[in-house]
Tab-separated table of C-alpha atoms and ligand atoms in Angstrom:
chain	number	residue	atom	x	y	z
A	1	UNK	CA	42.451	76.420	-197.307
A	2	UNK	CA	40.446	79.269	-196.195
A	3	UNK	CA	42.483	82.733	-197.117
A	4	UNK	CA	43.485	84.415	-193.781
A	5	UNK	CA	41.917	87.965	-193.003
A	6	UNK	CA	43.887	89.921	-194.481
A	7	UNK	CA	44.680	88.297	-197.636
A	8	UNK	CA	40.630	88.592	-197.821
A	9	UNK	CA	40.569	92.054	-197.152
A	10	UNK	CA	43.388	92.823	-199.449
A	11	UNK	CA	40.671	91.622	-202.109
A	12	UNK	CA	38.569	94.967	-201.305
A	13	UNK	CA	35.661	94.540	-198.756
A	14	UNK	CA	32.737	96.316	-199.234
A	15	UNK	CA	30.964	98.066	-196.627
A	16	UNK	CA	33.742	97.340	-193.962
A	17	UNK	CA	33.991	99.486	-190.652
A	18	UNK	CA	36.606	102.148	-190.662
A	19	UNK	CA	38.242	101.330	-187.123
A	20	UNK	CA	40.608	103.887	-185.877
A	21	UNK	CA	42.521	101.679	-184.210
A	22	UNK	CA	43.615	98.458	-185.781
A	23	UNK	CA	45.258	97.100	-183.145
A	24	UNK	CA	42.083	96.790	-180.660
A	25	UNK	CA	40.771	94.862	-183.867
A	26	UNK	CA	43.228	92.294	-183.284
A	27	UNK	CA	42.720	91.890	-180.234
A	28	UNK	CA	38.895	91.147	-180.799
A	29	UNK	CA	39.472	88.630	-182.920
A	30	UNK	CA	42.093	87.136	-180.943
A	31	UNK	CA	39.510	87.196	-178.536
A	32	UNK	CA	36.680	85.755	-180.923
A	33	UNK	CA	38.924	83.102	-182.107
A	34	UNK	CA	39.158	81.146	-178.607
A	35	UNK	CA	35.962	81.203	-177.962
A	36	UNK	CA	33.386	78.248	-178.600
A	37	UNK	CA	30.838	77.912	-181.297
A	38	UNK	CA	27.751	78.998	-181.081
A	39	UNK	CA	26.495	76.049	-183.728
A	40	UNK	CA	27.912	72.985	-184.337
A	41	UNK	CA	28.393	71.959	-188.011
A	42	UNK	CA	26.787	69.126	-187.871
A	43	UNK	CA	23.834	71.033	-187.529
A	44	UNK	CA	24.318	73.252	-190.290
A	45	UNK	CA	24.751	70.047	-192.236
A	46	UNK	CA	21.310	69.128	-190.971
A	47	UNK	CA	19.861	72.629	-192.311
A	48	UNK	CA	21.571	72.106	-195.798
A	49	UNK	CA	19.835	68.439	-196.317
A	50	UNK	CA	16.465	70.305	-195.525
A	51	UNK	CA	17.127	73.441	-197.624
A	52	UNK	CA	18.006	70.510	-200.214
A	53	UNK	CA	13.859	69.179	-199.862
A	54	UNK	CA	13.235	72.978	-200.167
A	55	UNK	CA	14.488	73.420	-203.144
A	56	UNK	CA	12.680	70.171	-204.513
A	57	UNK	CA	9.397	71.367	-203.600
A	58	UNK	CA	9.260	69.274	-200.455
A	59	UNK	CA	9.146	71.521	-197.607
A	60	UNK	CA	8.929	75.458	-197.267
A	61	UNK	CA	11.342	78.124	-195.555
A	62	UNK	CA	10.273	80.228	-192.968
A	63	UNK	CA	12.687	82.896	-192.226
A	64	UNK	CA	12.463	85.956	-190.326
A	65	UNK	CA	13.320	88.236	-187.307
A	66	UNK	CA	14.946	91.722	-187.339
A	67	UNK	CA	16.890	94.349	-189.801
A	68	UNK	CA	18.806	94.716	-187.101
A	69	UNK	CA	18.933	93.136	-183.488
A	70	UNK	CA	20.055	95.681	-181.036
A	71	UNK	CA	22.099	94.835	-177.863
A	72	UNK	CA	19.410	96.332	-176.022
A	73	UNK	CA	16.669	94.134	-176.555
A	74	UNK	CA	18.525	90.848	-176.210
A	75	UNK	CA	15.887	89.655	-172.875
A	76	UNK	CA	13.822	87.239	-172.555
A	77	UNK	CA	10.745	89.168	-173.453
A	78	UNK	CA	12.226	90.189	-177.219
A	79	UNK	CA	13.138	86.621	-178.163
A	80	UNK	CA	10.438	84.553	-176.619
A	81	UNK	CA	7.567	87.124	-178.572
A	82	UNK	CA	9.670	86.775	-181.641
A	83	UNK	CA	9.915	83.181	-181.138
A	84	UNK	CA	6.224	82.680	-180.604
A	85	UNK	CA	5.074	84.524	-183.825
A	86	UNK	CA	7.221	82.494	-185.816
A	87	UNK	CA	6.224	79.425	-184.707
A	88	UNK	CA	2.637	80.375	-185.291
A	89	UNK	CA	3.312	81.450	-188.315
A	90	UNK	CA	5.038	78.309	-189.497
A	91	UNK	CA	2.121	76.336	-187.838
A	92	UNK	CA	-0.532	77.581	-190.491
A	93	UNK	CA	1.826	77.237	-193.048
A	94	UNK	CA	2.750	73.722	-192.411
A	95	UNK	CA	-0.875	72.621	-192.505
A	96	UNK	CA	-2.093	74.919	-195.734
A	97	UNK	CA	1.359	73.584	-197.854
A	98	UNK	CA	0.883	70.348	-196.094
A	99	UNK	CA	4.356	70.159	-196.216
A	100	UNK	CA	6.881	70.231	-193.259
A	101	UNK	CA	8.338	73.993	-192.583
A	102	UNK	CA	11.738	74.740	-192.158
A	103	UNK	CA	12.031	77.559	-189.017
A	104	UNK	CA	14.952	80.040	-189.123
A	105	UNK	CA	15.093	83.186	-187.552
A	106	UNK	CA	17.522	86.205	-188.649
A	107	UNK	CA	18.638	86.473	-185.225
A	108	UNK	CA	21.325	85.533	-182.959
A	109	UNK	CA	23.934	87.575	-184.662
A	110	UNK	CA	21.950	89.740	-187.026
A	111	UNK	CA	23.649	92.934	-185.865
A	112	UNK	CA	25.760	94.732	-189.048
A	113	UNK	CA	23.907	96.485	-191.645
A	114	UNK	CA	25.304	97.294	-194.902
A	115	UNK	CA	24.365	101.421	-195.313
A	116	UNK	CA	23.365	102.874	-198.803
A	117	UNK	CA	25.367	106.233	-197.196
A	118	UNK	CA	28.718	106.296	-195.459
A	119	UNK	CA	27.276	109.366	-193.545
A	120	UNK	CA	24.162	110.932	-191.907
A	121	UNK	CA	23.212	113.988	-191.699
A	122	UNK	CA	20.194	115.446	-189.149
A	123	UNK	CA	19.836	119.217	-188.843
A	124	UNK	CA	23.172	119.999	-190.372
A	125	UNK	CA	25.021	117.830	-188.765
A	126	UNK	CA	26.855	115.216	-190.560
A	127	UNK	CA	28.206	111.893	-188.818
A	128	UNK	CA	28.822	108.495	-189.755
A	129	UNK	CA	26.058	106.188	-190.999
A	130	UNK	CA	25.125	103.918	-188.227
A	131	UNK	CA	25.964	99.988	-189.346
A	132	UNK	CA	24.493	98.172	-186.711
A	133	UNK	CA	25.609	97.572	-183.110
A	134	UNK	CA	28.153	95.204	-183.968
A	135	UNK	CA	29.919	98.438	-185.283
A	136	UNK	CA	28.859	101.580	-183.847
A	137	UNK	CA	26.126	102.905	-181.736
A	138	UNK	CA	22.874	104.560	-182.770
A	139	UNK	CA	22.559	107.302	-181.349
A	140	UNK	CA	23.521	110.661	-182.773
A	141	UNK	CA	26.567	111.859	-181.353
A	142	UNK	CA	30.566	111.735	-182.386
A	143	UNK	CA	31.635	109.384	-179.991
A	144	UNK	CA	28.536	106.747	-180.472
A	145	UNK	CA	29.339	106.603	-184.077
A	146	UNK	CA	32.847	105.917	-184.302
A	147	UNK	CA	33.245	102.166	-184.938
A	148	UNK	CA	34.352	99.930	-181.955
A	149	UNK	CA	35.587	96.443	-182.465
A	150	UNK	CA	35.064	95.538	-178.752
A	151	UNK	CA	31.366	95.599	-180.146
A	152	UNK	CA	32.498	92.723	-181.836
A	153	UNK	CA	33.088	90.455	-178.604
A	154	UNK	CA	29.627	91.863	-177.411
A	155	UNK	CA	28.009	90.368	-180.380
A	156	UNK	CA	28.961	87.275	-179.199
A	157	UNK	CA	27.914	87.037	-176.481
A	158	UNK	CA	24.331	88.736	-177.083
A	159	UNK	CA	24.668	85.949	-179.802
A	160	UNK	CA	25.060	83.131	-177.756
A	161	UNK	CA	22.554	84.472	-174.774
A	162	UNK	CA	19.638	84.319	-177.269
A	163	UNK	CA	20.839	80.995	-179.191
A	164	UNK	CA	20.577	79.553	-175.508
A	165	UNK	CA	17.192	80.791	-174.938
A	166	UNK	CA	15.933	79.608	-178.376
A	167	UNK	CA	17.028	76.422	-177.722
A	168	UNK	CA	15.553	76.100	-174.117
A	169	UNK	CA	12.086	77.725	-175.580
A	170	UNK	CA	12.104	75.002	-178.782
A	171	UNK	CA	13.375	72.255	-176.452
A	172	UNK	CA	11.474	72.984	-172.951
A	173	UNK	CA	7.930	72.755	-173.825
A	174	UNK	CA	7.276	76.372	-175.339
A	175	UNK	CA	6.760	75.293	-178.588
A	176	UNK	CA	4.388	72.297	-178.015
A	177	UNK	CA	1.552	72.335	-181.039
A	178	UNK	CA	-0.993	72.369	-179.187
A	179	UNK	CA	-0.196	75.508	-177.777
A	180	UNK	CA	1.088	77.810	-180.773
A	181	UNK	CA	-2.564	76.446	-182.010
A	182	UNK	CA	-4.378	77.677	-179.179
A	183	UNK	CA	-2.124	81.318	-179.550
A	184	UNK	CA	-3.297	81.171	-183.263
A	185	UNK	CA	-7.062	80.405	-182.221
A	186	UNK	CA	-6.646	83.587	-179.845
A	187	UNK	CA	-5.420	85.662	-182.970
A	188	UNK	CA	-8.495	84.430	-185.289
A	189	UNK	CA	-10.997	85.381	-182.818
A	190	UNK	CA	-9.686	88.970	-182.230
A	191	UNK	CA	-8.576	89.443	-185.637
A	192	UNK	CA	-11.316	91.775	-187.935
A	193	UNK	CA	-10.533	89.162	-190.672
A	194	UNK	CA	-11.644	86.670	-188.175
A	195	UNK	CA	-13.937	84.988	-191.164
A	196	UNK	CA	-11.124	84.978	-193.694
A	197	UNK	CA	-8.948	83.107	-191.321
A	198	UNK	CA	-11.635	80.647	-189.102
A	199	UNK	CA	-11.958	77.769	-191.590
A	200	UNK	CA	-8.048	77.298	-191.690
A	201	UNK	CA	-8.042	77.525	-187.720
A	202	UNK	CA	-11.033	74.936	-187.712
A	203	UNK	CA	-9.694	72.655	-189.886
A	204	UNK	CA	-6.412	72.740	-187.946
A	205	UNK	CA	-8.379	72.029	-184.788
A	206	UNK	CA	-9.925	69.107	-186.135
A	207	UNK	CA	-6.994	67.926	-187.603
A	208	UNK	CA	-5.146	67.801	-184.357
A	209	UNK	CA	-8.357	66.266	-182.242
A	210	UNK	CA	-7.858	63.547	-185.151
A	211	UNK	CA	-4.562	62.798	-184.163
A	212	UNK	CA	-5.399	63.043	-180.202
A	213	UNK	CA	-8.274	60.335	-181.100
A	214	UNK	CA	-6.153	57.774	-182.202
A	215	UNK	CA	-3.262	58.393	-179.865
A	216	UNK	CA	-0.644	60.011	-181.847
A	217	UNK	CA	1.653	61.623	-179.853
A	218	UNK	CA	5.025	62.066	-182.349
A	219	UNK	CA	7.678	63.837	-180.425
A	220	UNK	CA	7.657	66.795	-183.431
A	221	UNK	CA	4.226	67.894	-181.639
A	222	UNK	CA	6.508	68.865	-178.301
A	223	UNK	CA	9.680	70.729	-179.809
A	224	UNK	CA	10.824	71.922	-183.392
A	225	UNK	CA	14.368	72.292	-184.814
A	226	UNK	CA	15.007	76.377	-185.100
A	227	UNK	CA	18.261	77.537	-187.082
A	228	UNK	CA	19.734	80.577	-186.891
A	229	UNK	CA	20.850	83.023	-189.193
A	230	UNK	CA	22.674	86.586	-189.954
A	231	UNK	CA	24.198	88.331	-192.821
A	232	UNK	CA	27.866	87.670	-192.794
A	233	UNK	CA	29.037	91.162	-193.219
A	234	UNK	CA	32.065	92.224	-190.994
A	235	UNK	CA	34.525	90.106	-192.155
A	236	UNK	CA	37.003	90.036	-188.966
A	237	UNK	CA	34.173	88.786	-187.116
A	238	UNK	CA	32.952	86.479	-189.557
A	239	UNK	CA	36.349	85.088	-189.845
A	240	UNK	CA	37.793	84.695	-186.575
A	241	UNK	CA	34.076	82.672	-185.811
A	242	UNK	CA	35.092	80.412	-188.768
A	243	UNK	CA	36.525	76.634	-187.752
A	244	UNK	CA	37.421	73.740	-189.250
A	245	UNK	CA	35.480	70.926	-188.336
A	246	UNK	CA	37.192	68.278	-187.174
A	247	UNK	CA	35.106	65.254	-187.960
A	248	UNK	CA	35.752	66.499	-192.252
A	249	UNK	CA	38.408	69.203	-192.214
A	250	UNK	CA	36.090	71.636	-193.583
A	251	UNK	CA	35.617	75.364	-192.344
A	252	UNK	CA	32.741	76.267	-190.964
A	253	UNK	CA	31.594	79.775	-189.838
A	254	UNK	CA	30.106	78.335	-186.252
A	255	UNK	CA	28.357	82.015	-185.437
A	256	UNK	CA	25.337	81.154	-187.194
A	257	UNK	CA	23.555	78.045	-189.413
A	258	UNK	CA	23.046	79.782	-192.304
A	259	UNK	CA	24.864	83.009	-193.543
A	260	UNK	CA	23.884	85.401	-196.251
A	261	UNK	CA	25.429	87.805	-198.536
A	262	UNK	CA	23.984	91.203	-199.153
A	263	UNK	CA	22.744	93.159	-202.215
A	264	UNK	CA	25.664	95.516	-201.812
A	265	UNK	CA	28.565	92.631	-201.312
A	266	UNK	CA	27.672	90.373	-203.758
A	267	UNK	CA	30.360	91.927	-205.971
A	268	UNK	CA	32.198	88.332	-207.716
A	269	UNK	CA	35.731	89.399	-207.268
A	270	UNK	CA	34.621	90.970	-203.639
A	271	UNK	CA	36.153	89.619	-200.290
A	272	UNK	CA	32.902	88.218	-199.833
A	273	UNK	CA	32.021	86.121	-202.033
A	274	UNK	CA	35.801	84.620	-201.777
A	275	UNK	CA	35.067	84.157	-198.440
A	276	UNK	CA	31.913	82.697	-198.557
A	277	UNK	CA	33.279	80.180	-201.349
A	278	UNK	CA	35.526	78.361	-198.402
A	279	UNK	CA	32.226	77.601	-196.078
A	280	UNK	CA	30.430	74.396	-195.599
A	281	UNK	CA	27.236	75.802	-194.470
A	282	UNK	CA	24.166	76.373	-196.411
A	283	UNK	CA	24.282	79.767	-197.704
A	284	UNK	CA	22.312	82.400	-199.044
A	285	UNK	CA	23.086	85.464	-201.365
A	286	UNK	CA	20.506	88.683	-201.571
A	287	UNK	CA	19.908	89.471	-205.612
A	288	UNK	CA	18.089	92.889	-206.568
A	289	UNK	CA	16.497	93.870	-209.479
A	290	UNK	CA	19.777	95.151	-211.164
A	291	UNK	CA	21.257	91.121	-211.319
A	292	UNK	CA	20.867	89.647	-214.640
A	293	UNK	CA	20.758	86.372	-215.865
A	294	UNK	CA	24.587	86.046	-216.235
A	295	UNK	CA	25.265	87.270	-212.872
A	296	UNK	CA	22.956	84.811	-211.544
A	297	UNK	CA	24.917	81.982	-212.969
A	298	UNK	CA	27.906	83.685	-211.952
A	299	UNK	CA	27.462	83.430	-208.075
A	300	UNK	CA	25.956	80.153	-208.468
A	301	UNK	CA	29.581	79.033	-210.102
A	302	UNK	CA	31.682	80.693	-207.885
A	303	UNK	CA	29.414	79.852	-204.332
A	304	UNK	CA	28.501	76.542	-205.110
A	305	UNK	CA	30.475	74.712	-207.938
A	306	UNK	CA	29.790	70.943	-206.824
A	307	UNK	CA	26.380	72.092	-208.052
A	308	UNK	CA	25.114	70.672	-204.585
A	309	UNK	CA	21.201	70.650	-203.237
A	310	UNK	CA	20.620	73.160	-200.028
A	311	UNK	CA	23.960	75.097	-200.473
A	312	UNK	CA	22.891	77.861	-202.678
A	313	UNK	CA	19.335	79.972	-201.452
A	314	UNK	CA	18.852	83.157	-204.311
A	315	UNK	CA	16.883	85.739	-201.499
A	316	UNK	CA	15.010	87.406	-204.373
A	317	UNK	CA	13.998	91.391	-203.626
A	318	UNK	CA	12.822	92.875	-206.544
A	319	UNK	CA	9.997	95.195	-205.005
A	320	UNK	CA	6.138	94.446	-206.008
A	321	UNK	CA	6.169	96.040	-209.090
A	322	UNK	CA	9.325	94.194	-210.591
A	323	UNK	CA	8.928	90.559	-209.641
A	324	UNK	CA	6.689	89.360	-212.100
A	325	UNK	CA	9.395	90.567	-214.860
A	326	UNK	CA	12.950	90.193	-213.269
A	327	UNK	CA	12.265	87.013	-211.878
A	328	UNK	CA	11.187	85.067	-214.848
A	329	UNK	CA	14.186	85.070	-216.585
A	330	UNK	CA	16.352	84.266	-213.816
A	331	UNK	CA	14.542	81.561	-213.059
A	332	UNK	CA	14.763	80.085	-216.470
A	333	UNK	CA	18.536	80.587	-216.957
A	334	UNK	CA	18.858	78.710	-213.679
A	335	UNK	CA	16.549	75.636	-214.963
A	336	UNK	CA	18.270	76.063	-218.214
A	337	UNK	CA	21.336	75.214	-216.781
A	338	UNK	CA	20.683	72.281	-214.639
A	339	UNK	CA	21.867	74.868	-211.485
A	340	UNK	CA	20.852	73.936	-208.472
A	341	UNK	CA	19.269	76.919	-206.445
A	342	UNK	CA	16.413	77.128	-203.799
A	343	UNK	CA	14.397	80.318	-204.397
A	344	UNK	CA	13.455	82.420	-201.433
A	345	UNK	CA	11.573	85.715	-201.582
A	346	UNK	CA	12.749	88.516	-199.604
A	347	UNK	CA	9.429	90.820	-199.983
A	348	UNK	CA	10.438	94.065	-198.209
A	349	UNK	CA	13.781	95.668	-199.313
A	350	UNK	CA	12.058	96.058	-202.753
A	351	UNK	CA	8.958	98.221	-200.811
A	352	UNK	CA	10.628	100.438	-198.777
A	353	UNK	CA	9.738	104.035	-199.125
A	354	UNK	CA	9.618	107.439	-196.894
A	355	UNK	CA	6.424	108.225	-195.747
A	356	UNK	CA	4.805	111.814	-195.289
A	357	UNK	CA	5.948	111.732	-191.829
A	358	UNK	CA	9.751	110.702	-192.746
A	359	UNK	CA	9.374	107.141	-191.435
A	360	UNK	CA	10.813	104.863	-193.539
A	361	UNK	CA	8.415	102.318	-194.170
A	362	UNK	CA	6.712	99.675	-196.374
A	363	UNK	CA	2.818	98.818	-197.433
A	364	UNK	CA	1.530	95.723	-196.386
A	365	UNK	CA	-0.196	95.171	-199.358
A	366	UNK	CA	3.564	95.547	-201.350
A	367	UNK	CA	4.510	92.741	-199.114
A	368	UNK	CA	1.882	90.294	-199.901
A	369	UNK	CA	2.052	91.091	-203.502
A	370	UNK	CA	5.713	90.285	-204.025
A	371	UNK	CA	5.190	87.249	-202.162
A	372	UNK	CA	2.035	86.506	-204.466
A	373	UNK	CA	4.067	87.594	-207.307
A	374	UNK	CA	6.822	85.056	-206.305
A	375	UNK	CA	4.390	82.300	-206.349
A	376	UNK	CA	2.991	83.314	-210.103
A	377	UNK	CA	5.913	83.284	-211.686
A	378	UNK	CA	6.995	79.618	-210.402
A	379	UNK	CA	4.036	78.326	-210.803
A	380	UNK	CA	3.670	79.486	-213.717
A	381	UNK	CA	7.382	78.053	-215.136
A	382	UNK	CA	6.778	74.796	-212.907
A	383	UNK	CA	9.735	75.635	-210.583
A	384	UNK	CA	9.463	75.732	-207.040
A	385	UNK	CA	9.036	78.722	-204.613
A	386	UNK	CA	10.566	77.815	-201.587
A	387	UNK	CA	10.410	79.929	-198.576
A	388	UNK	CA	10.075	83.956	-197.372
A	389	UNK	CA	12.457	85.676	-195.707
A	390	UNK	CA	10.396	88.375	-193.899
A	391	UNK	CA	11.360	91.695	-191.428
A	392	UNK	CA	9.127	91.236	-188.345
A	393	UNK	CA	9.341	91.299	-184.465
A	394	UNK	CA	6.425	89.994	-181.876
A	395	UNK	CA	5.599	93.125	-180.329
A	396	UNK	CA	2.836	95.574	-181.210
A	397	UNK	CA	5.509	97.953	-183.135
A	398	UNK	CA	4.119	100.702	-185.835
A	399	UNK	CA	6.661	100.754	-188.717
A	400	UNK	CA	4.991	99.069	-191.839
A	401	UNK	CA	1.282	100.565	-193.374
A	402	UNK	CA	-1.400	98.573	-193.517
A	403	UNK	CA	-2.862	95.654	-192.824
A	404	UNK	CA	-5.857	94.537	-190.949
A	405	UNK	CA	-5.048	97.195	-188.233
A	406	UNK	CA	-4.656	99.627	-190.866
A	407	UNK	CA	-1.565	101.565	-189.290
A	408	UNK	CA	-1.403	104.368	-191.684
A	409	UNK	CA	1.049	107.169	-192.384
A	410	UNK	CA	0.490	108.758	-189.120
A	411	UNK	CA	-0.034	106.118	-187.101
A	412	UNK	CA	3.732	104.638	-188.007
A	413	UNK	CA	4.948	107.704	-184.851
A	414	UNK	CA	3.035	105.680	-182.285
A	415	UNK	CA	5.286	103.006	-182.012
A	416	UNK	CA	8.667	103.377	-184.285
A	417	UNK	CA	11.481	101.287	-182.929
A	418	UNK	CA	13.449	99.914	-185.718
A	419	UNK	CA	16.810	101.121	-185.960
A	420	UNK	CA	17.121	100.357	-189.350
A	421	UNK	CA	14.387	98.898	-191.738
A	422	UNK	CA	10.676	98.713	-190.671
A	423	UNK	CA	8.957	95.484	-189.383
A	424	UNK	CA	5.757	93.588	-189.557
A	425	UNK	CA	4.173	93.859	-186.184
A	426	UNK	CA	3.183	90.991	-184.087
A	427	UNK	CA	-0.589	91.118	-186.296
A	428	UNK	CA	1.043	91.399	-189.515
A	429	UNK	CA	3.215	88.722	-189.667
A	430	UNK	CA	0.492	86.303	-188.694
A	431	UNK	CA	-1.379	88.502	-190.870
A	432	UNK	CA	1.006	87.605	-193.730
A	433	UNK	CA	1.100	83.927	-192.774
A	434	UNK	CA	-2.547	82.939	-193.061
A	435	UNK	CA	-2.502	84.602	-196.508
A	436	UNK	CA	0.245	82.952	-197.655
A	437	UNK	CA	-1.587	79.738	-196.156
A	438	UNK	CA	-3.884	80.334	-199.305
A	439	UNK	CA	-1.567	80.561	-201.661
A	440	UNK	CA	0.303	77.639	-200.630
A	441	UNK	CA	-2.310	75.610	-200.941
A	442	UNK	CA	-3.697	76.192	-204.411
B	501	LIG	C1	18.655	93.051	-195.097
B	501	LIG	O1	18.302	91.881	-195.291
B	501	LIG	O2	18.412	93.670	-194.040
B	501	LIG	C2	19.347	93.781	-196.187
B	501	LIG	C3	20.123	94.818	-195.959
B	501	LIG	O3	19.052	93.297	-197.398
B	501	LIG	P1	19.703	93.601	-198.848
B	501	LIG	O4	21.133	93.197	-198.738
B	501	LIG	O5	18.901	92.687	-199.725
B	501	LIG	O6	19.464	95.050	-199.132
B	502	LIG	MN1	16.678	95.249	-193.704
């Protein structure tokens, strides 16, 4: 039986909203609680048997969208350029791994950050931290900042708005091969790495001419399965969107396929962890470079004691510099044990950095070392890396250095839009993918 709210709360939260009023929370939830899921478990059971094949080696994870969504920019625009960079992305990578790819975005209900500060403070005026519009509002003033639980229904429905227009995109024709190909063939030829990234392209072409010639038409060349996923962070929300499935019994938190837990609530006697312990869907847990070997083993006992394939995902962020020594031990406590974990890297929260300007920001090149990093020290112990989770967006945004376009410290004012963490741009994620390609298939 899943503990109610606040016998979970009375186990000490971390990172929880300070409402003033706790009876408008209750009525949220009351709210939250009749309405329908947004995913059906049988779904999520879907994603856990292929997070299962990650973790042997036999597919890859593709994961990314936002820090943060924003109420805002829930239109069609947003989510179909987000949509489309992914599923290039996953494209190149599918053919370089020659393995099947596994598409999830953080989206749909991404919208509560965990804050390193409970407070701001911009030309001597201190307010409370901003934690995402599921809580409060961004801009800087009193009244914007004071946490409002009717956000709560809002996230909802933003929720379900873009879950319906991923599923008409991945469903309706949008995300027919042939297509994200030609988009990627349009990238090559404008890219200034254009050489670096032709004979992949090419070989792609002629790959799918090959199939063309002798007629094969599968239906996976006309839609693709896309799961969603958030971190599950404000627990009255999380909770009231859990259910219990009525074809096993078993809750299910129906806001999202997969859920995560964050660096900073990953604490084992936390309301988080004892919440997460009651779910049925695949989950995921951020670790940092602080977790040692013993705390590894210790969420993989308490979040997934049946010892079962595709529940447990580690989301490793160590920062560039780290991986190649925090990892490796981690990884072989985890083989030592017979524990059953599919390793993800997380390549930006361990890069982030002010810049000159006061941008918060990351390097490019950080990025694609930690993921190179990731792949060394696998390969290297004969363990599998199985997937990146990656902060990007489709649109032409400045907020990380680098990269073929070679945004630098200045250029990151010309387009800033993040409201929390900086992305890859539309260039640098595919950027990112067709390097990864390479590594993938060495
Ligand atoms: C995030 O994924 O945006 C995040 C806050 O990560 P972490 O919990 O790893 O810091
Ligand atoms: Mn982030």
């Amino acid at each position: 039986m899943i503990p109610d709210l606040a016998a979970l709360q009375a186990l000490g939260a971390a990172q929880q909203p300070t409402y003033p009023d706790p009876q408008a929370v209750d009525t949220a939830v009351a709210k939250l609680r009749g309405f329908p899921p947004l995913v059906f478990a049988g779904e999520c059971d879907e994603l856990k048997d292929k997070i299962a094949a990650v973790g042997r080696g036999e597919s890859f994870l593709l994961a990314g969208g936002d820090c943060a969504e924003v109420f805002s920019q829930v239109n069609a625009d947003n989510v179909r350029n987000k949509l489309r960079v992914l599923l290039q992305m996953a494209v190149v990578l599918t053919y370089a791994g020659s393995l099947p790819v596994v598409k999830m975005g953080r989206l749909a209900g991404q919208y509560a950050k965990p804050r390193s500060s409970d407070t701001e403070t911009r030309d001597g005026v201190t307010l409370p931290a901003y934690r995402g519009d599921a809580v409060n509002g961004f801009e800087f003033t009193e009244e914007s900042r004071i946490p409002d639980p009717q956000r709560l229904v809002e996230v909802y429905h933003a929720s379900a708005a873009t879950l319906n227009l991923i599923r008409a995109f991945t469903n309706g024709g949008y995300a027919d091969l042939r297509q994200v190909h030609t988009w990627n063939t349009d990238f090559v030829r404008e890219s200034p790495f254009a050489q670096r990234y032709e004979q992949m392209a090419n070989e792609i072409e002629k790959a799918l001419e090959f199939m063309q010639a002798i007629g094969a038409d599968p239906d996976e060349f006309h839609r693709v399965d896309f799961y969603s996923s958030h971190e599950a962070l404000v627990l009255p929300y999380e909770h009231a969107m859990t259910r219990i499935d009525s074809r096993t019994n078993d809750p299910y938190n129906v806001s999202g396929h997969f859920l995560w837990i964050g660096e900073r609530t990953r604490q084992l006697d936390g309301a988080h962890i004892e919440y997460f312990k009651h779910l049925s869907n695949p989950i995921g847990c951020k670790v940092g470079p602080s977790a040692t070997p013993d705390d590894v083993l210790g969420l993989a006992n308490a979040l997934n004691p049946k010892n079962e394939e595709g529940r447990l995902t580690l989301i490793t962020r160590f920062g560039a510099g780290k991986i190649r020594d925090v990892l490796p031990p981690l990884v072989e406590k985890v083989r030592a044990e017979g524990v059953n974990v599919t390793w993800v890297t997380d390549p930006m929260h361990g890069n982030t950095f002010e810049a000159s300007t006061g941008f918060k920001t990351r390097r490019f090149t950080d990025v694609l070392d930690e993921v190179q990093g990731f792949f060394d020290v696998h390969r290297a112990l004969g363990t599998v890396p199985g997937g990146m989770m990656v902060e990007m967006t489709g649109d032409d945004v400045t907020e990380i250095v680098g990269g073929g376009e070679e945004i630098d410290e200045h250029g990151l004012a010309h387009r800033y839009e993040s409201v929390v963490d900086p992305r890859l741009n539309r260039v640098q994620s595919l950027e990112l993918a067709f390097l990864v390609a390479e590594m993938l298939r060495r």
